[in-house]
Amino acid sequence: MRKAFKSFKDFIEICSRIESTSSILKKQEILAGFLKTLSRDEIKPFIMLISGKIFEKEERELGIGYRSVLSVLKRGKIRPLLEEGPISMVDVYKRLVRISEIKGESSIAKKRMMLHGLYNMLSSEEREYLTRIIFGEVRIGASEGLILKSIAEAIKAPLDEVKRAYLMIGDLGETAEIALIGGRNGLKRIKMKVFNPVKPMLATQARDVKEALISAGGRAAVEFKYDGARVQVHVKDEVLRIYSRSLIDLTQSFFDLADELKGKIRAKEAIVDGEVVAFSENGKPLPFQILVRRIKRIRKLPEIAERIPVRIFLFDVLYVDGKTLIDRPYMERIRVLESIANPDILAHRIITSDLKKAEDFYERAIKLGHEGVVVKNLLAPYILGSRERTWLKVKPAETLDLVIVGAEWGHGRRKGWLSDYYLAVYDDERDKLEIVGKTFKGLTDDEFREITRRLLSLKVAEEGNT
DNA sequence: GATGTCTGCCC
DNA sequence: ATTCTGC
DNA sequence: GCAGAATGGGCAGACATC
């Protein structure tokens, strides 16, 4: 027998109640209460809609963005509420899934048509929320953290249990389903699994090596920080997959690396963490912009792969042959990593309490063309998906004397300022300036204001946006 | 086939 | 990625 | 200090349009 699903209007009502209370505890109570009333088929759609994600782990994209919504809204003829009866929350979710599935010729027109149809069934308030869901901007104060708390409250489980489960499966909807249907026992059964990527641990910034070494406990590991893409490698028997920081499968983009790695990780099953870096023929690391040409590339991938060879540098291990290692101290994980991985795929690292040695190591990293170093506490566990102070990255504030030779007007928040500067180095031998790149980073808003003022006073020409 | 628009994801 | 803001 | 929200450039693919 089919259960009576909650209507989309009920959903909107919950959203607006949550939005209009400022108390976090109250929000949590409302959410937890609503979660308990849902039937099992409604849990996932509800979570996805309220978190504004629609899809999390699935390899799916909506293909509807700002432009499409605008065009549909402009079409007008949207009348509040036709006589079709209330649409259910699950139905709205299913329609969004269907829109995402449309592909091929005139798919954009079809997507927009379906979206138009959906808008036509909604009241103006409902339309407003749907638009926000599509943009992933629900912003009612029901973000990831609050949803996790609400799930915990709904099943009377400690927050840590829910969080742990969420981090292992990486999907809020699934976590809610397991928690609400299977309870605490269900959550406890969740384990880290190969080919189920998890959110990587992140580092916080430190001013210099000295500060980092002190805050990491005096004696610490110092690793090269590479200018590349963070990846997680999963292996089981002869199958190997490479995932991005946001859990996207990048195995195809790095097919050559994937092949090479199969022979270099000696474990039946493993999940390891590292950085993929592009290298030039002469063994020098190439900047991230070069590497990114391979990411999600399909056209002429084999040629590009040959022209842009990549290497990987592993610096952690989360799981090996049935054992989850994330709660183990850093040193222990490193020992395991060294026992299963070939030395040539390991990140460069020293362990020291000597500031001079750490600083020399940092200088060496820079000299070799890397970004800097990451200083790591030897006892730190691997906290999934979290930016921790047990890992401290140190990057140079300035390494080159550059001249700004051009600038573009900024967009959005930087409108009215010159951002995105063309930088040049002075070439002594040829007595001229050579453009070496562009940047937009590293400045505060005040500095942008100041630079804009100074650049305008030095301006020699303006052309279009540049 | 070339070019432009839109979207999503790497930093 | 960086930066700002409210807690 | 933290989490969340808002912001940046640049890349590639899918599709639309000419």
mmCIF file of C-alpha atoms in Angstrom, chain A residues 9-315:
data_model
loop_
_atom_site.group_PDB
_atom_site.id
_atom_site.type_symbol
_atom_site.label_atom_id
_atom_site.label_comp_id
_atom_site.label_asym_id
_atom_site.label_seq_id
_atom_site.Cartn_x
_atom_site.Cartn_y
_atom_site.Cartn_z
ATOM 1 C CA LYS A 9 3.895 22.510 0.712
ATOM 2 C CA ASP A 10 4.575 20.743 4.024
ATOM 3 C CA PHE A 11 8.226 20.806 3.101
ATOM 4 C CA ILE A 12 8.148 24.513 2.387
ATOM 5 C CA GLU A 13 6.392 25.120 5.654
ATOM 6 C CA ILE A 14 9.191 23.386 7.535
ATOM 7 C CA CYS A 15 11.749 25.380 5.574
ATOM 8 C CA SER A 16 10.154 28.677 6.402
ATOM 9 C CA ARG A 17 9.711 27.740 10.063
ATOM 10 C CA ILE A 18 13.386 26.862 10.266
ATOM 11 C CA GLU A 19 14.382 29.970 8.409
ATOM 12 C CA SER A 20 12.392 32.260 10.636
ATOM 13 C CA THR A 21 13.782 30.984 13.918
ATOM 14 C CA SER A 22 17.184 32.241 14.800
ATOM 15 C CA SER A 23 17.792 29.759 17.583
ATOM 16 C CA ILE A 24 19.922 26.886 16.398
ATOM 17 C CA LEU A 25 18.491 24.551 19.004
ATOM 18 C CA LYS A 26 14.985 25.391 17.896
ATOM 19 C CA LYS A 27 15.873 24.764 14.254
ATOM 20 C CA GLN A 28 17.306 21.432 15.261
ATOM 21 C CA GLU A 29 14.182 20.514 17.162
ATOM 22 C CA ILE A 30 11.937 21.321 14.199
ATOM 23 C CA LEU A 31 14.138 19.339 11.827
ATOM 24 C CA ALA A 32 14.409 16.360 14.148
ATOM 25 C CA GLY A 33 10.662 16.340 14.666
ATOM 26 C CA PHE A 34 9.967 16.405 10.951
ATOM 27 C CA LEU A 35 12.535 13.695 10.236
ATOM 28 C CA LYS A 36 10.711 11.357 12.604
ATOM 29 C CA THR A 37 7.446 11.717 10.701
ATOM 30 C CA LEU A 38 8.929 10.710 7.347
ATOM 31 C CA SER A 39 8.393 7.342 5.719
ATOM 32 C CA ARG A 40 11.494 5.569 4.494
ATOM 33 C CA ASP A 41 11.153 6.630 0.871
ATOM 34 C CA GLU A 42 10.927 10.260 1.850
ATOM 35 C CA ILE A 43 14.061 10.536 3.943
ATOM 36 C CA LYS A 44 16.592 10.888 1.181
ATOM 37 C CA PRO A 45 14.548 13.277 -0.992
ATOM 38 C CA PHE A 46 13.903 15.430 2.046
ATOM 39 C CA ILE A 47 17.533 15.633 3.046
ATOM 40 C CA MET A 48 18.670 16.351 -0.479
ATOM 41 C CA LEU A 49 16.104 19.089 -0.969
ATOM 42 C CA ILE A 50 16.682 20.781 2.341
ATOM 43 C CA SER A 51 20.436 20.741 2.009
ATOM 44 C CA GLY A 52 20.083 22.160 -1.497
ATOM 45 C CA LYS A 53 22.357 19.584 -3.017
ATOM 46 C CA ILE A 54 19.944 17.343 -4.918
ATOM 47 C CA PHE A 55 22.823 15.064 -5.781
ATOM 48 C CA GLU A 56 25.728 14.320 -3.582
ATOM 49 C CA LYS A 57 27.688 11.221 -4.414
ATOM 50 C CA GLU A 58 25.833 10.295 -7.571
ATOM 51 C CA GLU A 59 27.557 10.980 -10.845
ATOM 52 C CA ARG A 60 24.787 13.307 -11.816
ATOM 53 C CA GLU A 61 24.369 16.906 -12.723
ATOM 54 C CA LEU A 62 21.200 18.889 -12.993
ATOM 55 C CA GLY A 63 22.291 20.853 -16.050
ATOM 56 C CA ILE A 64 20.111 23.709 -14.913
ATOM 57 C CA GLY A 65 21.718 26.857 -13.696
ATOM 58 C CA TYR A 66 21.196 30.549 -13.412
ATOM 59 C CA ARG A 67 20.530 31.018 -17.114
ATOM 60 C CA SER A 68 17.947 28.269 -17.395
ATOM 61 C CA VAL A 69 15.984 29.370 -14.365
ATOM 62 C CA LEU A 70 15.983 32.914 -15.631
ATOM 63 C CA SER A 71 14.732 31.867 -19.041
ATOM 64 C CA VAL A 72 11.964 29.763 -17.523
ATOM 65 C CA LEU A 73 10.899 32.519 -15.173
ATOM 66 C CA LYS A 74 10.912 35.031 -18.017
ATOM 67 C CA ARG A 75 8.590 32.811 -19.984
ATOM 68 C CA GLY A 76 5.954 33.990 -17.575
ATOM 69 C CA LYS A 77 2.500 32.439 -17.687
ATOM 70 C CA ILE A 78 3.336 31.024 -14.339
ATOM 71 C CA ARG A 79 0.067 31.052 -12.521
ATOM 72 C CA PRO A 80 -0.087 30.327 -8.861
ATOM 73 C CA LEU A 81 -1.507 26.875 -8.256
ATOM 74 C CA LEU A 82 -3.350 25.111 -11.041
ATOM 75 C CA GLU A 83 -6.049 22.655 -10.159
ATOM 76 C CA GLU A 84 -3.756 19.656 -10.121
ATOM 77 C CA GLY A 85 -3.820 19.053 -6.433
ATOM 78 C CA PRO A 86 -0.811 19.416 -4.202
ATOM 79 C CA ILE A 87 2.445 17.984 -5.461
ATOM 80 C CA SER A 88 4.371 15.799 -3.046
ATOM 81 C CA MET A 89 7.864 16.462 -1.845
ATOM 82 C CA VAL A 90 9.006 13.142 -3.301
ATOM 83 C CA ASP A 91 7.469 14.034 -6.648
ATOM 84 C CA VAL A 92 9.397 17.295 -6.809
ATOM 85 C CA TYR A 93 12.602 15.435 -6.079
ATOM 86 C CA LYS A 94 11.841 12.796 -8.699
ATOM 87 C CA ARG A 95 11.188 15.460 -11.295
ATOM 88 C CA LEU A 96 14.529 17.041 -10.589
ATOM 89 C CA VAL A 97 16.172 13.660 -11.010
ATOM 90 C CA ARG A 98 14.369 13.214 -14.307
ATOM 91 C CA ILE A 99 15.532 16.623 -15.478
ATOM 92 C CA SER A 100 19.092 15.633 -14.684
ATOM 93 C CA GLU A 101 18.714 12.496 -16.767
ATOM 94 C CA ILE A 102 17.835 14.331 -19.951
ATOM 95 C CA LYS A 103 20.819 14.336 -22.283
ATOM 96 C CA GLY A 104 21.690 14.780 -25.942
ATOM 97 C CA GLU A 105 20.260 16.976 -28.631
ATOM 98 C CA SER A 106 17.898 19.729 -27.514
ATOM 99 C CA SER A 107 18.303 18.510 -23.964
ATOM 100 C CA ILE A 108 18.560 22.022 -22.638
ATOM 101 C CA ALA A 109 15.221 22.967 -24.177
ATOM 102 C CA LYS A 110 13.656 19.804 -22.784
ATOM 103 C CA LYS A 111 15.112 20.400 -19.346
ATOM 104 C CA ARG A 112 13.747 23.916 -19.364
ATOM 105 C CA MET A 113 10.357 22.714 -20.506
ATOM 106 C CA MET A 114 10.137 20.234 -17.651
ATOM 107 C CA LEU A 115 11.264 22.860 -15.219
ATOM 108 C CA HIS A 116 8.603 25.198 -16.543
ATOM 109 C CA GLY A 117 6.000 22.501 -16.019
ATOM 110 C CA LEU A 118 7.165 22.012 -12.468
ATOM 111 C CA TYR A 119 7.098 25.735 -11.713
ATOM 112 C CA ASN A 120 3.567 25.873 -13.028
ATOM 113 C CA MET A 121 2.421 23.493 -10.334
ATOM 114 C CA LEU A 122 3.780 25.577 -7.524
ATOM 115 C CA SER A 123 2.667 28.592 -5.586
ATOM 116 C CA SER A 124 4.914 31.607 -5.600
ATOM 117 C CA GLU A 125 6.399 30.750 -2.226
ATOM 118 C CA GLU A 126 7.095 27.200 -3.342
ATOM 119 C CA ARG A 127 8.706 28.469 -6.528
ATOM 120 C CA GLU A 128 11.005 30.671 -4.533
ATOM 121 C CA TYR A 129 12.252 27.764 -2.478
ATOM 122 C CA LEU A 130 12.611 25.514 -5.512
ATOM 123 C CA THR A 131 14.780 28.146 -7.155
ATOM 124 C CA ARG A 132 16.953 28.262 -4.097
ATOM 125 C CA ILE A 133 17.219 24.474 -4.064
ATOM 126 C CA ILE A 134 18.325 24.461 -7.690
ATOM 127 C CA PHE A 135 21.045 26.967 -6.970
ATOM 128 C CA GLY A 136 22.115 25.031 -3.906
ATOM 129 C CA GLU A 137 21.379 28.130 -1.900
ATOM 130 C CA VAL A 138 18.648 27.080 0.443
ATOM 131 C CA ARG A 139 20.288 28.991 3.245
ATOM 132 C CA ILE A 140 17.761 28.575 5.946
ATOM 133 C CA GLY A 141 20.378 27.679 8.465
ATOM 134 C CA ALA A 142 19.902 23.959 7.887
ATOM 135 C CA SER A 143 23.395 23.182 6.741
ATOM 136 C CA GLU A 144 25.296 19.977 7.032
ATOM 137 C CA GLY A 145 26.200 20.439 10.670
ATOM 138 C CA LEU A 146 22.652 21.126 11.750
ATOM 139 C CA ILE A 147 21.235 18.243 9.764
ATOM 140 C CA LEU A 148 23.668 15.866 11.415
ATOM 141 C CA LYS A 149 22.676 17.175 14.841
ATOM 142 C CA SER A 150 19.015 16.753 13.977
ATOM 143 C CA ILE A 151 19.512 13.184 12.839
ATOM 144 C CA ALA A 152 21.301 12.469 16.109
ATOM 145 C CA GLU A 153 18.487 14.021 18.089
ATOM 146 C CA ALA A 154 15.822 12.178 16.123
ATOM 147 C CA ILE A 155 17.257 8.776 16.996
ATOM 148 C CA LYS A 156 18.750 9.756 20.354
ATOM 149 C CA ALA A 157 22.278 8.927 19.305
ATOM 150 C CA PRO A 158 25.486 10.764 20.185
ATOM 151 C CA LEU A 159 26.405 13.289 17.508
ATOM 152 C CA ASP A 160 29.809 11.688 17.022
ATOM 153 C CA GLU A 161 28.242 8.419 15.936
ATOM 154 C CA VAL A 162 26.222 10.146 13.263
ATOM 155 C CA LYS A 163 29.144 12.263 12.127
ATOM 156 C CA ARG A 164 31.427 9.282 11.905
ATOM 157 C CA ALA A 165 28.932 7.397 9.770
ATOM 158 C CA TYR A 166 28.418 10.403 7.533
ATOM 159 C CA LEU A 167 32.119 10.850 6.949
ATOM 160 C CA MET A 168 32.497 7.189 6.021
ATOM 161 C CA ILE A 169 29.730 7.174 3.436
ATOM 162 C CA GLY A 170 29.950 10.797 2.392
ATOM 163 C CA ASP A 171 26.261 11.233 1.709
ATOM 164 C CA LEU A 172 23.837 13.007 4.005
ATOM 165 C CA GLY A 173 20.728 11.385 2.566
ATOM 166 C CA GLU A 174 22.078 7.884 2.994
ATOM 167 C CA THR A 175 23.250 8.674 6.489
ATOM 168 C CA ALA A 176 19.787 9.877 7.438
ATOM 169 C CA GLU A 177 18.203 6.789 5.915
ATOM 170 C CA ILE A 178 20.464 4.406 7.763
ATOM 171 C CA ALA A 179 20.077 6.288 11.020
ATOM 172 C CA LEU A 180 16.308 6.605 10.913
ATOM 173 C CA ILE A 181 15.638 3.106 9.636
ATOM 174 C CA GLY A 182 18.459 1.150 11.209
ATOM 175 C CA GLY A 183 19.016 3.246 14.325
ATOM 176 C CA ARG A 184 22.280 3.331 16.213
ATOM 177 C CA ASN A 185 23.073 -0.253 15.288
ATOM 178 C CA GLY A 186 22.727 0.651 11.664
ATOM 179 C CA LEU A 187 25.155 3.513 12.089
ATOM 180 C CA LYS A 188 27.666 1.361 13.924
ATOM 181 C CA ARG A 189 27.734 -1.146 11.114
ATOM 182 C CA ILE A 190 29.027 1.458 8.678
ATOM 183 C CA LYS A 191 32.695 1.016 7.919
ATOM 184 C CA MET A 192 35.184 2.556 5.618
ATOM 185 C CA LYS A 193 35.055 0.681 2.338
ATOM 186 C CA VAL A 194 37.233 0.592 -0.718
ATOM 187 C CA PHE A 195 35.724 2.547 -3.661
ATOM 188 C CA ASN A 196 33.713 4.613 -1.251
ATOM 189 C CA PRO A 197 35.751 7.836 -1.237
ATOM 190 C CA VAL A 198 35.850 9.931 1.910
ATOM 191 C CA LYS A 199 36.515 13.590 2.487
ATOM 192 C CA PRO A 200 40.195 14.269 3.012
ATOM 193 C CA MET A 201 41.725 15.971 6.017
ATOM 194 C CA LEU A 202 42.923 19.518 5.334
ATOM 195 C CA ALA A 203 45.705 21.682 6.690
ATOM 196 C CA THR A 204 45.527 25.151 8.198
ATOM 197 C CA GLN A 205 47.940 27.902 7.382
ATOM 198 C CA ALA A 206 50.953 28.889 9.405
ATOM 199 C CA ARG A 207 53.051 32.011 8.950
ATOM 200 C CA ASP A 208 56.429 30.323 8.890
ATOM 201 C CA VAL A 209 58.237 27.088 9.576
ATOM 202 C CA LYS A 210 59.108 28.133 13.103
ATOM 203 C CA GLU A 211 55.538 28.783 14.113
ATOM 204 C CA ALA A 212 54.419 25.556 12.463
ATOM 205 C CA LEU A 213 57.054 23.424 14.128
ATOM 206 C CA ILE A 214 56.238 24.798 17.559
ATOM 207 C CA SER A 215 52.535 24.324 17.141
ATOM 208 C CA ALA A 216 52.988 20.808 15.827
ATOM 209 C CA GLY A 217 54.661 19.840 19.057
ATOM 210 C CA GLY A 218 58.338 20.694 18.627
ATOM 211 C CA ARG A 219 59.210 17.439 16.954
ATOM 212 C CA ALA A 220 57.230 16.915 13.789
ATOM 213 C CA ALA A 221 57.111 15.606 10.261
ATOM 214 C CA VAL A 222 57.860 18.108 7.518
ATOM 215 C CA GLU A 223 56.585 17.157 4.062
ATOM 216 C CA PHE A 224 56.834 18.805 0.668
ATOM 217 C CA LYS A 225 53.667 20.608 -0.305
ATOM 218 C CA TYR A 226 53.129 19.971 -3.997
ATOM 219 C CA ASP A 227 51.325 22.219 -6.452
ATOM 220 C CA GLY A 228 48.833 19.771 -7.855
ATOM 221 C CA ALA A 229 45.503 18.105 -7.216
ATOM 222 C CA ARG A 230 44.648 16.293 -4.009
ATOM 223 C CA VAL A 231 43.621 12.715 -4.686
ATOM 224 C CA GLN A 232 42.592 9.589 -2.888
ATOM 225 C CA VAL A 233 43.600 6.270 -4.385
ATOM 226 C CA HIS A 234 41.516 3.171 -3.753
ATOM 227 C CA VAL A 235 42.828 -0.270 -4.649
ATOM 228 C CA LYS A 236 41.323 -3.703 -4.432
ATOM 229 C CA ASP A 237 43.019 -6.605 -6.150
ATOM 230 C CA GLU A 238 43.551 -5.476 -9.729
ATOM 231 C CA VAL A 239 41.088 -2.596 -9.611
ATOM 232 C CA LEU A 240 42.329 0.907 -8.834
ATOM 233 C CA ARG A 241 40.451 4.183 -8.780
ATOM 234 C CA ILE A 242 41.550 7.769 -8.208
ATOM 235 C CA TYR A 243 39.186 10.283 -6.593
ATOM 236 C CA SER A 244 39.372 14.051 -6.278
ATOM 237 C CA ARG A 245 39.064 16.069 -3.108
ATOM 238 C CA SER A 246 35.352 16.441 -3.763
ATOM 239 C CA LEU A 247 35.055 12.704 -4.358
ATOM 240 C CA ILE A 248 34.793 12.878 -8.145
ATOM 241 C CA ASP A 249 36.244 9.859 -9.941
ATOM 242 C CA LEU A 250 39.318 11.013 -11.869
ATOM 243 C CA THR A 251 40.664 7.582 -12.804
ATOM 244 C CA GLN A 252 40.167 8.205 -16.516
ATOM 245 C CA SER A 253 41.961 11.552 -16.432
ATOM 246 C CA PHE A 254 44.984 9.850 -14.893
ATOM 247 C CA PHE A 255 44.681 6.479 -16.583
ATOM 248 C CA ASP A 256 48.435 6.174 -17.050
ATOM 249 C CA LEU A 257 49.093 6.866 -13.397
ATOM 250 C CA ALA A 258 46.368 4.421 -12.380
ATOM 251 C CA ASP A 259 48.058 1.707 -14.414
ATOM 252 C CA GLU A 260 51.458 2.469 -13.019
ATOM 253 C CA LEU A 261 50.189 2.482 -9.449
ATOM 254 C CA LYS A 262 48.774 -1.021 -9.635
ATOM 255 C CA GLY A 263 52.257 -2.441 -9.405
ATOM 256 C CA LYS A 264 53.406 -0.057 -6.727
ATOM 257 C CA ILE A 265 50.941 -0.553 -3.910
ATOM 258 C CA ARG A 266 51.359 -3.899 -2.276
ATOM 259 C CA ALA A 267 48.092 -4.559 -0.466
ATOM 260 C CA LYS A 268 44.995 -6.511 -1.305
ATOM 261 C CA GLU A 269 42.918 -3.505 -0.366
ATOM 262 C CA ALA A 270 44.001 0.028 0.410
ATOM 263 C CA ILE A 271 42.913 3.662 0.581
ATOM 264 C CA VAL A 272 45.779 6.136 0.366
ATOM 265 C CA ASP A 273 45.991 9.923 0.239
ATOM 266 C CA GLY A 274 48.288 12.058 -1.883
ATOM 267 C CA GLU A 275 48.864 14.747 -4.484
ATOM 268 C CA VAL A 276 49.101 14.370 -8.257
ATOM 269 C CA VAL A 277 51.617 16.693 -9.877
ATOM 270 C CA ALA A 278 52.452 17.426 -13.518
ATOM 271 C CA PHE A 279 56.087 17.210 -14.515
ATOM 272 C CA SER A 280 58.036 18.465 -17.481
ATOM 273 C CA GLU A 281 60.353 16.232 -19.496
ATOM 274 C CA ASN A 282 63.366 17.411 -17.531
ATOM 275 C CA GLY A 283 61.831 16.423 -14.244
ATOM 276 C CA LYS A 284 60.667 19.806 -13.047
ATOM 277 C CA PRO A 285 57.226 20.196 -11.491
ATOM 278 C CA LEU A 286 54.757 22.136 -13.634
ATOM 279 C CA PRO A 287 52.220 24.593 -12.265
ATOM 280 C CA PHE A 288 48.710 23.555 -11.433
ATOM 281 C CA GLN A 289 47.276 25.238 -14.559
ATOM 282 C CA ILE A 290 49.088 22.692 -16.699
ATOM 283 C CA LEU A 291 47.882 19.764 -14.651
ATOM 284 C CA VAL A 292 44.289 20.916 -14.760
ATOM 285 C CA ARG A 293 44.202 20.411 -18.531
ATOM 286 C CA ARG A 294 44.133 16.712 -17.886
ATOM 287 C CA ILE A 295 41.371 16.780 -15.323
ATOM 288 C CA LYS A 296 38.043 15.609 -16.757
ATOM 289 C CA ARG A 297 39.580 15.761 -20.199
ATOM 290 C CA ILE A 298 38.184 13.434 -22.842
ATOM 291 C CA ARG A 299 39.267 14.870 -26.181
ATOM 292 C CA LYS A 300 42.768 13.852 -27.205
ATOM 293 C CA LEU A 301 43.445 12.595 -23.730
ATOM 294 C CA PRO A 302 46.202 10.118 -24.715
ATOM 295 C CA GLU A 303 48.194 12.840 -26.486
ATOM 296 C CA ILE A 304 47.774 15.284 -23.634
ATOM 297 C CA ALA A 305 48.717 12.585 -21.153
ATOM 298 C CA GLU A 306 51.926 12.022 -23.045
ATOM 299 C CA ARG A 307 52.715 15.708 -23.151
ATOM 300 C CA ILE A 308 51.825 16.267 -19.521
ATOM 301 C CA PRO A 309 53.213 13.358 -17.537
ATOM 302 C CA VAL A 310 52.125 13.163 -13.926
ATOM 303 C CA ARG A 311 53.536 11.742 -10.752
ATOM 304 C CA ILE A 312 51.886 11.031 -7.455
ATOM 305 C CA PHE A 313 53.200 11.658 -3.962
ATOM 306 C CA LEU A 314 51.448 9.713 -1.235
ATOM 307 C CA PHE A 315 51.495 11.077 2.273
#
